[in-house]
Coordinates of C-alpha atoms in Angstrom, one line a residue:
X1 CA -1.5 1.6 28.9
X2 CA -1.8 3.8 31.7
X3 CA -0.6 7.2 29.7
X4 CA -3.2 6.8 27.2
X5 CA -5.5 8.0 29.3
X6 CA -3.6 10.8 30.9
X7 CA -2.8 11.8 26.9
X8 CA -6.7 11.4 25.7
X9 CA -8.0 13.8 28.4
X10 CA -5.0 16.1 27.3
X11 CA -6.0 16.0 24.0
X12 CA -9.3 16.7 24.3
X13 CA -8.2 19.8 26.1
X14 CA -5.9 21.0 23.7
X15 CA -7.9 20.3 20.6
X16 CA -11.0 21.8 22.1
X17 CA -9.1 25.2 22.3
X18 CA -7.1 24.9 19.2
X19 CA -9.3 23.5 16.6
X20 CA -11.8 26.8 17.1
X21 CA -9.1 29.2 16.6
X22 CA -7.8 27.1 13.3
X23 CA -11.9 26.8 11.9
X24 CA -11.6 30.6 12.2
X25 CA -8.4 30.9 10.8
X26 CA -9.4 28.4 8.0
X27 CA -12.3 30.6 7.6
X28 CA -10.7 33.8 7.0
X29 CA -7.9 32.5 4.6
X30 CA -9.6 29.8 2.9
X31 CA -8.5 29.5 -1.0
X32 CA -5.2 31.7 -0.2
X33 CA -3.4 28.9 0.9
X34 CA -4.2 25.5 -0.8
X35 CA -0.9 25.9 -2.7
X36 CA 0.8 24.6 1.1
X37 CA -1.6 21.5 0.7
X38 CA -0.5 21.1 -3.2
X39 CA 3.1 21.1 -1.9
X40 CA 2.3 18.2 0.9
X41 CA 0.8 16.3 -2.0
X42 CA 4.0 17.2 -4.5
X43 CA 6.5 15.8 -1.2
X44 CA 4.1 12.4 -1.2
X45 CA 4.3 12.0 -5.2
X46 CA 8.2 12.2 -4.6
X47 CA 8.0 10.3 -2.3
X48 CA 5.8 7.7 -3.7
X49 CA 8.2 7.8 -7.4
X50 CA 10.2 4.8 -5.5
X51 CA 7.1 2.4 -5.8
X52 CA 7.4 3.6 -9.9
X53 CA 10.6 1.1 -9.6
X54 CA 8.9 -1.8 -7.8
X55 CA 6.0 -1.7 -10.1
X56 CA 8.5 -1.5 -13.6
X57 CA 10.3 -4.3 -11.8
X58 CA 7.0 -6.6 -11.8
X59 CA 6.0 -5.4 -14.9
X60 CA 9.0 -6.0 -16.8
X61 CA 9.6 -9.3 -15.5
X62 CA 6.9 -11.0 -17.1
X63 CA 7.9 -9.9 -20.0
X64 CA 11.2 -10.4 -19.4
X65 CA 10.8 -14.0 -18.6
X66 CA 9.6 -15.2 -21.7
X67 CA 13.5 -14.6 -23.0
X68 CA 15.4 -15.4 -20.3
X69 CA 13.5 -18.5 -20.6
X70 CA 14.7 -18.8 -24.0
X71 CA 18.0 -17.4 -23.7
X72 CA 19.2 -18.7 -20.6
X73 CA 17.2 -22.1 -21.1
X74 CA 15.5 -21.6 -17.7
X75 CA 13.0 -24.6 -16.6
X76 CA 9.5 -23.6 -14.9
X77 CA 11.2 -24.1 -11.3
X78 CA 13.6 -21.3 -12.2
X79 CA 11.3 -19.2 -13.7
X80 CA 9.1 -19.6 -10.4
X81 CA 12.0 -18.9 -8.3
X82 CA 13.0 -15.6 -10.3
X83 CA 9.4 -14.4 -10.4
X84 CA 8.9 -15.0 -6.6
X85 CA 12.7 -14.4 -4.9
X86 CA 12.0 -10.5 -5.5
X87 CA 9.3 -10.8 -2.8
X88 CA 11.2 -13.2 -0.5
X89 CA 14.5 -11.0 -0.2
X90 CA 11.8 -8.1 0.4
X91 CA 11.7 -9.3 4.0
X92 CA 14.8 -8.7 4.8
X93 CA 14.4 -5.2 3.7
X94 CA 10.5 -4.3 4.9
X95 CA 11.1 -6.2 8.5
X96 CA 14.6 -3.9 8.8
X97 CA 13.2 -0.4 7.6
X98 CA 11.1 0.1 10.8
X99 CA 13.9 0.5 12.8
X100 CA 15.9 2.0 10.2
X101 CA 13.7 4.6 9.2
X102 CA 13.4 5.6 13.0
X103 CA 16.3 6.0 13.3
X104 CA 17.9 7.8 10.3
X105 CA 14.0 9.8 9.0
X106 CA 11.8 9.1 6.9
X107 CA 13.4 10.6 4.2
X108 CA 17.1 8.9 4.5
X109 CA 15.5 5.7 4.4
X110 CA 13.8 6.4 0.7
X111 CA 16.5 7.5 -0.6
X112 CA 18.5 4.1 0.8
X113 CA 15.6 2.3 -1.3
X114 CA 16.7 3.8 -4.4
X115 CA 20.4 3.3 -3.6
X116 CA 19.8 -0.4 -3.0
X117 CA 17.2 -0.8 -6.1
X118 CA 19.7 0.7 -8.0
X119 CA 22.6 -1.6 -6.9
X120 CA 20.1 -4.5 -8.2
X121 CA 18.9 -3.0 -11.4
X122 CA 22.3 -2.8 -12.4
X123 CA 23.5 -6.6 -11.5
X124 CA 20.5 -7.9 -13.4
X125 CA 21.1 -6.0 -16.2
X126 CA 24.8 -6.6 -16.4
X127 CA 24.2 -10.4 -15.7
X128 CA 25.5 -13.1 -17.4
X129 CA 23.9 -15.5 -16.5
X130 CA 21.2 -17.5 -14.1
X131 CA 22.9 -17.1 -10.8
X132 CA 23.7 -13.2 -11.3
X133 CA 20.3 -12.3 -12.6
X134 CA 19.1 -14.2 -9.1
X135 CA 21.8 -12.2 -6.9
X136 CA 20.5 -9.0 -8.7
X137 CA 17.1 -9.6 -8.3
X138 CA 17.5 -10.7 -4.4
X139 CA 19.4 -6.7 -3.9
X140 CA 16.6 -5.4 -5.6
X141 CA 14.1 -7.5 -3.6
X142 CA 15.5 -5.8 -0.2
X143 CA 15.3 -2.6 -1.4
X144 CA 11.7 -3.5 -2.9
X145 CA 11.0 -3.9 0.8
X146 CA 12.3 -0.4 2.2
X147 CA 9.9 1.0 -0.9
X148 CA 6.9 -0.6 0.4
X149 CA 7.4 0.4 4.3
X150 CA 8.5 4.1 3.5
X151 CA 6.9 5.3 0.8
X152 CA 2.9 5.2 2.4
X153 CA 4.0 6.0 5.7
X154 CA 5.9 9.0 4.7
X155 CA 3.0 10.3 2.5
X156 CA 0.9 9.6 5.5
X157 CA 2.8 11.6 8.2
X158 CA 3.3 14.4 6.0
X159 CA -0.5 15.1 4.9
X160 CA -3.8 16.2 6.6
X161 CA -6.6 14.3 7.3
X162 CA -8.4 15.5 4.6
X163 CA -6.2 14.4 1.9
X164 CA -4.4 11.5 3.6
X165 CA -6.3 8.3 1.6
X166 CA -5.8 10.4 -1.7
X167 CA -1.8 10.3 -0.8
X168 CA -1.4 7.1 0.7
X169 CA -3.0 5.7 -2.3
X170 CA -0.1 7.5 -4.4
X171 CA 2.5 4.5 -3.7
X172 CA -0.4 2.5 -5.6
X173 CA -0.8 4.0 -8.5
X174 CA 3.1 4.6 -8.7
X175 CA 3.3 0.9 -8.5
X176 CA 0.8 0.6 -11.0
X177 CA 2.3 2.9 -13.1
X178 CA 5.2 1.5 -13.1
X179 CA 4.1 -2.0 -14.2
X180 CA 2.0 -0.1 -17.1
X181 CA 5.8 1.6 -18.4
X182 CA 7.3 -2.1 -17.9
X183 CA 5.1 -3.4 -20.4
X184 CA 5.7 -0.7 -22.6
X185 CA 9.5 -1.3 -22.1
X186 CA 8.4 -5.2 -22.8
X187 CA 6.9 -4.5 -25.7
X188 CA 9.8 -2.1 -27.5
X189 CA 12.9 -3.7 -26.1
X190 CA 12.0 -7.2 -27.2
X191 CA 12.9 -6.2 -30.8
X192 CA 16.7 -6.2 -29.5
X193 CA 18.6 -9.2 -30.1
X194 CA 17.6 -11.7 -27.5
X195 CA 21.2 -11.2 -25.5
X196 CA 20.5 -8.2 -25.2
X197 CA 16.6 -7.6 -24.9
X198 CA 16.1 -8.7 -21.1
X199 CA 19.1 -7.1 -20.1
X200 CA 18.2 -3.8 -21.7
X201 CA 14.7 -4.1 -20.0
X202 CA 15.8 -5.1 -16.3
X203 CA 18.9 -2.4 -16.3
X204 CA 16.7 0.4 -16.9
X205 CA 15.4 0.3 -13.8
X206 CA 18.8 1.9 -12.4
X207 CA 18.6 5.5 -14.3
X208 CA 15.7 6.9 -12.3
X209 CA 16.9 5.1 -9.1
X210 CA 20.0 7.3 -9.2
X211 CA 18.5 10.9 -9.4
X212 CA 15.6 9.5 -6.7
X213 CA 18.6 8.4 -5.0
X214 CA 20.2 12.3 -4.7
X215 CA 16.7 14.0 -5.9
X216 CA 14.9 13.5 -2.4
X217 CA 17.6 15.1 0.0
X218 CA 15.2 18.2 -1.3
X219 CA 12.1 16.9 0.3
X220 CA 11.1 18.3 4.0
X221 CA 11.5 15.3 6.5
X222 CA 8.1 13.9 8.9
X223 CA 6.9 16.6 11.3
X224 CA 5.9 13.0 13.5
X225 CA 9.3 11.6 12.9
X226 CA 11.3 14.9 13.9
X227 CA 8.6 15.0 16.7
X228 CA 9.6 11.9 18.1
X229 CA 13.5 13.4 18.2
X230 CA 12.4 16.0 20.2
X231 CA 13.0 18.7 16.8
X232 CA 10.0 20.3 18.2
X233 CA 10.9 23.4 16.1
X234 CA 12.0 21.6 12.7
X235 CA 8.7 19.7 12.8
X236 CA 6.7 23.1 13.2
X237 CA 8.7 24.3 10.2
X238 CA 7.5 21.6 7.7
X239 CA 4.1 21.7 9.5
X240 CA 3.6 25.5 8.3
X241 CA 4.9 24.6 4.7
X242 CA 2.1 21.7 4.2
X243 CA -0.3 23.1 6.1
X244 CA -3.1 25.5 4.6
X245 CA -2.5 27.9 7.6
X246 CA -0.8 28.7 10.8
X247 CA -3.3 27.8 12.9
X248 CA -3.5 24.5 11.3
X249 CA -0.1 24.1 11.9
X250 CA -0.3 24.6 15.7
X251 CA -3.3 22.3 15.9
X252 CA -1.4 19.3 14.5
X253 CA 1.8 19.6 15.9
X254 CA 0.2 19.6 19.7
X255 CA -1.7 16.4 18.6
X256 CA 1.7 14.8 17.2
X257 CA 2.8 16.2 20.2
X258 CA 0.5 14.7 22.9
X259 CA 0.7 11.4 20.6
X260 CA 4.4 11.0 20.9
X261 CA 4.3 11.3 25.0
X262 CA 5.4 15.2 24.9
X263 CA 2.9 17.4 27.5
X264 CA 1.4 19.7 25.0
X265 CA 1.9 22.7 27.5
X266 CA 4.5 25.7 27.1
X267 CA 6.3 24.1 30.0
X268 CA 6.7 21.1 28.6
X269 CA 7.6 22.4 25.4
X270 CA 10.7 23.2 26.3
X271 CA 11.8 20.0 28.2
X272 CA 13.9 18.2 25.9
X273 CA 13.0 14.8 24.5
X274 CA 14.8 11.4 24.7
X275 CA 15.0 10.6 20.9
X276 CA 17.2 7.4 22.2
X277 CA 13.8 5.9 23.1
X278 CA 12.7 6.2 19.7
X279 CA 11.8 3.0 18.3
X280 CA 12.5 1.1 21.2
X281 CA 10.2 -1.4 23.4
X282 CA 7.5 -1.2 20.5
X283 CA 7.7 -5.1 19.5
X284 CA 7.2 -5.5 23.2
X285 CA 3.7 -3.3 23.0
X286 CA 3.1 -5.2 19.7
X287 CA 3.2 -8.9 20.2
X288 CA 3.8 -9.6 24.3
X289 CA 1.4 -6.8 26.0
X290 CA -0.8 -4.8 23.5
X291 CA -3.5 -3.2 25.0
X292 CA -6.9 -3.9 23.1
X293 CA -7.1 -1.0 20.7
X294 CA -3.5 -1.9 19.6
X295 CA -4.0 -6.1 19.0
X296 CA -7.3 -4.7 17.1
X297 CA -5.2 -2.5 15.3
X298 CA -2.8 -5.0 14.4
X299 CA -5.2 -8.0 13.5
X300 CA -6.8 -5.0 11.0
X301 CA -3.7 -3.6 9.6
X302 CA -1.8 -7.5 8.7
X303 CA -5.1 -8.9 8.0
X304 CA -5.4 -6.6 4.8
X305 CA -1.8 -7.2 4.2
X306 CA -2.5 -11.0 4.2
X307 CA -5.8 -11.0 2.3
X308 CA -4.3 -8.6 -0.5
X309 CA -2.2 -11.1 -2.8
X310 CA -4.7 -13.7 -1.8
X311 CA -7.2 -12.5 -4.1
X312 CA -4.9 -14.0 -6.9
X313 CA -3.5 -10.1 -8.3
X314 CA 0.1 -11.3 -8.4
X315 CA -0.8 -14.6 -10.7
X316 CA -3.0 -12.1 -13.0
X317 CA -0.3 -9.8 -13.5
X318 CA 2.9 -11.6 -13.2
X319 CA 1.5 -14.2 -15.5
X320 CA -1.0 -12.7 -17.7
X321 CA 1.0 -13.5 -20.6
X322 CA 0.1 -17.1 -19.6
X323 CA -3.6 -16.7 -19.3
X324 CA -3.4 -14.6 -22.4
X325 CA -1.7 -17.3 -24.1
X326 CA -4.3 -19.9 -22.8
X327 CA -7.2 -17.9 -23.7
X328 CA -5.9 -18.2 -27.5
X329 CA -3.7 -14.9 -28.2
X330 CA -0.7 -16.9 -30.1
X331 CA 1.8 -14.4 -31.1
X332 CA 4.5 -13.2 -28.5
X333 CA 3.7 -9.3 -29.8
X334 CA -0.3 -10.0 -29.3
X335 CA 0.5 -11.2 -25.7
X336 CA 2.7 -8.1 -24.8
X337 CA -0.2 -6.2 -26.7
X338 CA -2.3 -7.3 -24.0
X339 CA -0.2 -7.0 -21.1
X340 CA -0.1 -3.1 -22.0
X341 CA -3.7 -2.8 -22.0
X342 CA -4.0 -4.7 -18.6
X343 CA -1.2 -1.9 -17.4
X344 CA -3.4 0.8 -18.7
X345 CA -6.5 -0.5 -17.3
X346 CA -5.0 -0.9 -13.9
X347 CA -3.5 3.0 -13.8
X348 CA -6.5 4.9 -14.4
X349 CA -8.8 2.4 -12.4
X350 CA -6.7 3.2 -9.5
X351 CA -6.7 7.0 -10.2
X352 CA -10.4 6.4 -9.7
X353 CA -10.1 5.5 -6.5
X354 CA -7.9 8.2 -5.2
X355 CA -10.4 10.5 -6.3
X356 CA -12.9 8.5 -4.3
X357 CA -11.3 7.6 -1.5
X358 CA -12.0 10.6 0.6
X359 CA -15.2 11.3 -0.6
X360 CA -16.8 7.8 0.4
X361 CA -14.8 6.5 2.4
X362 CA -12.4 3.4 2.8
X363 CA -15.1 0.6 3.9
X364 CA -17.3 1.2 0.4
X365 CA -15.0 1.2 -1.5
X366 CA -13.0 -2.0 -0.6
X367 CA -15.9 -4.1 0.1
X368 CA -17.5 -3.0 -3.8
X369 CA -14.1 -3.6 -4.7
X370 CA -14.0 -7.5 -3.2
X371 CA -17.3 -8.0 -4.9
X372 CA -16.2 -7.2 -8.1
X373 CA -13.2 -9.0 -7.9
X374 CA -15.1 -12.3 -6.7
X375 CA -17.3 -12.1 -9.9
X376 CA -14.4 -11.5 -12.4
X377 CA -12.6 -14.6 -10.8
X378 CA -15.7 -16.9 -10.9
X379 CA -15.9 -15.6 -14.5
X380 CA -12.2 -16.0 -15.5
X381 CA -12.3 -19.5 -14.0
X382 CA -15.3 -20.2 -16.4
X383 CA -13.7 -19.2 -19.6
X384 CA -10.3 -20.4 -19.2
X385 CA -11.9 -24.3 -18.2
X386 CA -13.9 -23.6 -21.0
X387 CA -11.1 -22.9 -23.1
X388 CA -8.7 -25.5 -21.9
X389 CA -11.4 -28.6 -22.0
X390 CA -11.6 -27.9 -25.5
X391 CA -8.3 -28.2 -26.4
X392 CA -6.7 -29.2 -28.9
X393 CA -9.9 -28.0 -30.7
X394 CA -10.7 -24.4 -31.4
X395 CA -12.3 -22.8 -28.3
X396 CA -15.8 -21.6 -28.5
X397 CA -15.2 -18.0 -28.8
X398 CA -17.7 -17.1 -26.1
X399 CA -15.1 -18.6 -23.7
X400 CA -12.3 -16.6 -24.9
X401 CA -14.0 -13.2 -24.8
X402 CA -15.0 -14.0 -21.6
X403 CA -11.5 -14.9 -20.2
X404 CA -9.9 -11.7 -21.7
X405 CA -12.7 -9.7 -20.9
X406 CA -12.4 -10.4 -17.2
X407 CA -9.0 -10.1 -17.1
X408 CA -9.3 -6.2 -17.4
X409 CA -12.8 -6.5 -15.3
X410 CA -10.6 -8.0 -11.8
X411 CA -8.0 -6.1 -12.8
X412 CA -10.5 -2.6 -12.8
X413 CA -11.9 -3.9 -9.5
X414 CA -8.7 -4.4 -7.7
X415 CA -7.8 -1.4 -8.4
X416 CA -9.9 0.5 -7.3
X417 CA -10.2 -0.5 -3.9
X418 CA -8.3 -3.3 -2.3
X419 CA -4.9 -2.2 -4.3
X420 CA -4.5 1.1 -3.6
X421 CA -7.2 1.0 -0.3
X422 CA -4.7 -2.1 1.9
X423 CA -1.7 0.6 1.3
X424 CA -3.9 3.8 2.5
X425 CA -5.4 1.8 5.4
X426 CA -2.8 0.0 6.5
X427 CA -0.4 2.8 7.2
X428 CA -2.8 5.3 9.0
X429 CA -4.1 3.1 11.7
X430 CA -0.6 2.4 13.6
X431 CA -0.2 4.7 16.7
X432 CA 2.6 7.2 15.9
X433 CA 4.7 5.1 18.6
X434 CA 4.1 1.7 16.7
X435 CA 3.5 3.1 12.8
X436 CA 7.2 2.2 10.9
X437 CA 7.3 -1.0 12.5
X438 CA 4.4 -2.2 12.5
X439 CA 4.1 -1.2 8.8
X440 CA 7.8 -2.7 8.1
X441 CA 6.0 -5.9 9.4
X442 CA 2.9 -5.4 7.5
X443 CA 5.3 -5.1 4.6
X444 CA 7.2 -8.7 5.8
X445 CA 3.4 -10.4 5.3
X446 CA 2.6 -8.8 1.9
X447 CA 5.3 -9.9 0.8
X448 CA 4.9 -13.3 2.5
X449 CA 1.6 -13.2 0.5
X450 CA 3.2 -12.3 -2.6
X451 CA 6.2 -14.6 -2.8
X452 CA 3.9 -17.6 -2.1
X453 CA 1.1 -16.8 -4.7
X454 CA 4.0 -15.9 -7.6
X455 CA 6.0 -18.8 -7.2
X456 CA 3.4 -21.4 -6.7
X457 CA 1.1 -20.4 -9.4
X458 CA 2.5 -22.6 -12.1
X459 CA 2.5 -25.3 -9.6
X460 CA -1.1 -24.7 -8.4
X461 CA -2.2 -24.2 -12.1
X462 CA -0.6 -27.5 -13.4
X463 CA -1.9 -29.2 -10.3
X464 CA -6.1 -27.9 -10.1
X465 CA -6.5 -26.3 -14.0
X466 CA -5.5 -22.6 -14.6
X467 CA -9.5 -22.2 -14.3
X468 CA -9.6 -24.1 -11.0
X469 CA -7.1 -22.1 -9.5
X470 CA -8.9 -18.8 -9.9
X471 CA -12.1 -20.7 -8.7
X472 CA -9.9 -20.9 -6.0
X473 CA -9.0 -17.4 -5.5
X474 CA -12.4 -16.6 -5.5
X475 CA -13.3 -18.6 -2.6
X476 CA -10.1 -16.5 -1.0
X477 CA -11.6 -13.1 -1.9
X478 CA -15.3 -13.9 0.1
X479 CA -13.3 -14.7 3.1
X480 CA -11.5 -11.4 2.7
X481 CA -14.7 -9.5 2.0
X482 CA -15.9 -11.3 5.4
X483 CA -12.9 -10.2 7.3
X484 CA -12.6 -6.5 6.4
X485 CA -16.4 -6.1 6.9
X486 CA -16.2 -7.1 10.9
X487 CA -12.9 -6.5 11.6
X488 CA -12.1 -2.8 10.1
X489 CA -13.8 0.6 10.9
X490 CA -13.9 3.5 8.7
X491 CA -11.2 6.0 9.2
X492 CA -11.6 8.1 6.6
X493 CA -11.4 11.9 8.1
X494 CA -9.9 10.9 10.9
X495 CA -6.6 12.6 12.4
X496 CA -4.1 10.2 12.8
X497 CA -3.7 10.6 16.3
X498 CA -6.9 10.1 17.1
X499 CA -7.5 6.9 15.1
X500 CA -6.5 4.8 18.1
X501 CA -9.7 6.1 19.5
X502 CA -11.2 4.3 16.9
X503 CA -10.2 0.9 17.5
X504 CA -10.7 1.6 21.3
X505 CA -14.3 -0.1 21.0
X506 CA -14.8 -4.0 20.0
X507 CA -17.3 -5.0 17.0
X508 CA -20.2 -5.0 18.4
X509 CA -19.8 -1.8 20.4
X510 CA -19.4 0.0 17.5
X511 CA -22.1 -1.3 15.3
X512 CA -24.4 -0.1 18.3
X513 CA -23.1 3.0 18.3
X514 CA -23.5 3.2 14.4
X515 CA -27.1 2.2 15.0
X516 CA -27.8 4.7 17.2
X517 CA -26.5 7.2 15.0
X518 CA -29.0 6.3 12.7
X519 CA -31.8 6.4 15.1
X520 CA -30.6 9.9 16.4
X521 CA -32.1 12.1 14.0
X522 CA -35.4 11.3 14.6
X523 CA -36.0 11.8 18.2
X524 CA -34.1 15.1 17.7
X525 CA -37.4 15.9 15.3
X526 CA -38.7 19.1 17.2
X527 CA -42.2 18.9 19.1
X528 CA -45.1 19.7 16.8
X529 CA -43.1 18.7 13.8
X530 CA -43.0 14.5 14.1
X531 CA -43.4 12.5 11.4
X532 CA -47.4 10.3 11.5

């Protein structure tokens, strides 16, 4: 687009002159302030808590199905169509809280999630029977959806660059922990009476929805978001409670500034903005005339959207009682045993990787990430054909180790990298313009993604072996692997507005330009001093 220019060589004016005057400021007040950066980072765990509710949902609901299978008499189609509807009805929410969210902030529109997750929450666990529990989990689905979009893109917009993978990782591990306490819940409330067990266990869910619901009105809105209402003021505000100084604050808000289309001069500053315009026109710059940065953008940010589920994560934890229970663990209290210790090992794998994220960098640690996942699969595969081509036998017990022993190995190496890392990335590459709805459509194909693998699996399994199928999803990981290494950039350190910037070069251009930048320190060697 024509302004992008105009805005870059405004930029680069404004940030050459403000970014010295915040390194000295940063200089002078370094280590008296870092309570302003905790605070950002206490707004994106807040934030983030609505994913906790996605993530209890999942995990409870394997559980959960093993006795509404039994109570309710559910066949495998149903128990497909329960697992996967969640996902499907999560369309209707992430494809709608683009618009929403610009429309009524950032923080409105979590607080809706939790509203509508609690509404569902408390039909399923009220139901009586099939069609109810279905109706409760479609409300839930939808607001499942407004979780996913919001909760990474607020984190994002209200965090430096510094910290910014760290936080949009949080919605990750919240999800993860999450699953890990719906396991738990698994495991204690199925010592109720069966009437009651999966009831007890799916109605939970509603308690913290409620005080999210009311608990977030406390939470300082997006500087970008009140930016892009003309709030010029307001967003400074929040800016110099999350930033680490004043200075720091200045710099950012004239780069959400100049990003939003406002002329980052003291003229200008005072011209009022249109916040009609918000949100409007950008599926027109998405999918009829993007420019080149922005289809790059968008093949990078849906294409780790699409590969995500792919990998087979939703069949692993979904159904791991079932690959449990065809390893050879028998007993329904073994198999929920189990579940909690593939909970656990997801949690702490993925607080690994928030540690790491901005200290290596997203590209490492996805591609390490893929590369473990494609050898637990391959593994997992192996055990479980093992294990079912000897049936009715006993299973050599090398076969069994080896299933459940790569359970937890995929599930480590998911998580720390292409779990939390497709959240992170995906919502800090969108131009501030473009980022809720292009996330609330990044959300639609996850989800996509999701529902497909979850209620086919039993299908897939029955059809191709339980072992075949993650032979399968192995194959579907490599092709991942392939597709994030040519086709996404680092970003890590990057401010957000200037990650366009990044995507402004094709492939090839920048893999020369990363060549030369390995080539550059030696012929900067001084004379007299070159290497024989």
């Amino acid at each position: 687009m024509q302004w992008l220019c105009v805005l870059r060589t405004q930029r680069s004016d404004t940030q050459k002159r403000s970014r010295g005057a915040a390194a000295m400021g940063e200089e002078k007040q370094r280590g008296g302030h870092a309570g302003k950066s905790k605070y950002a980072v206490a707004c994106s765990i807040i934030g983030s808590i609505i994913s906790i509710l996605m993530g209890y949902d999942t995990g409870v609901m394997s559980g959960a199905m093993l006795l509404i299978k039994e109570d309710l008499k559910t066949n495998d189609t149903q128990v497909q169509v329960l697992a996967g509807i969640l996902n499907v009805c999560a369309l209707v929410g992430s494809l709608t809280a683009g618009r929403v969210s610009d429309w009524i902030g950032r923080r409105l529109t979590i607080s809706l999630a939790a509203t509508i997750f609690l509404a569902g929450s408390a039909l399923m666990g009220l139901a009586p029977n099939f069609a109810t529990l279905l109706a409760g989990r479609c409300v839930a689905g939808v607001g499942v959806g407004y979780a996913l979009m919001i909760a990474p893109v607020y984190a994002a917009e209200i965090s430096s660059a510094e910290i910014r993978g760290s936080v949009t990782s949080l919605p990750e591990i919240c999800i993860s922990f999450g699953i890990l306490v719906g396991y738990v819940a698994n495991y204690l409330l199925a010592k109720l009476p069966l009437v009651y067990g999966w009831r007890a266990m799916l109605g939970l869910g509603a308690l913290p929805s409620a005080v999210l619901a009311v608990g977030v009105i406390a939470m300082p809105e997006s500087p970008r978001w009140l930016v892009m209402q003309g709030r010029v003021e307001h967003a400074l505000a929040v800016l110099r409670q999350v930033c680490d100084t004043a200075d720091e604050a200045d710099v950012r808000l004239a780069e959400i500034k100049i990003a939003a289309g406002i002329i980052a001069d003291d003229a200008a500053a005072s011209a009022p903005h249109q916040p009609s315009s918000v949100g409007k026109g950008v599926w027109r710059e998405m999918f009829l005339h993007p420019t080149p940065p922005v289809r790059r953008i968008l093949v990078a940010a849906f294409g780790v959207h699409f590969f995500q589920h792919l990998t087979g994560i939703e069949a692993v934890v979904l159904y791991s009682p079932r690959i449990f229970k065809a390893a050879g663990i028998a007993t329904r209290s073994e198999i929920l045993v189990a579940t909690i210790g593939v909970g656990v090992t997801k949690t702490v794998f993925i607080l690994t990787a928030i540690l790491l994220v901005d200290r290596i960098g997203r590209r490492p640690l996805y591609l390490s990430s893929l590369a473990g996942i494609v050898a637990s699969l391959a593994c997992l595969g192996l055990g479980l054909t093992v294990v079912e081509r000897s049936a009715p036998h006993h299973s050599p017990a090398w076969a069994v180790v080896l299933s459940i022993a790569t359970v937890f190995t995929f599930i480590a190496s998911f998580s720390v990298g292409v779990g939390p890392i497709t959240w992170a990335y995906s919502s800090e590459v969108y131009p501030l313009r473009l980022r809720a709805q292009g996330a609330s459509v990044g959300v639609a194909i996850n989800r996509v993604m999701n529902a497909s693998v979850s209620m086919t699996f039993v299908s897939l399994y029955k059809a191709v072996t339980i072992g075949g199928a993650f032979f399968l999803f192995a194959g579907l990981a490599v092709l991942a692997a392939t597709f994030f290494y040519f086709l996404c950039p680092e970003t890590q350190g990057r401010p957000l507005e200037e990650i366009e910037e990044v995507f402004s070069r094709g492939w090839r251009e920048r893999r020369r330009s990363q060549a030369m930048a390995v080539e550059l320190p030696a012929s900067n060697i001084p004379d007299g001093k070159a290497q024989p």
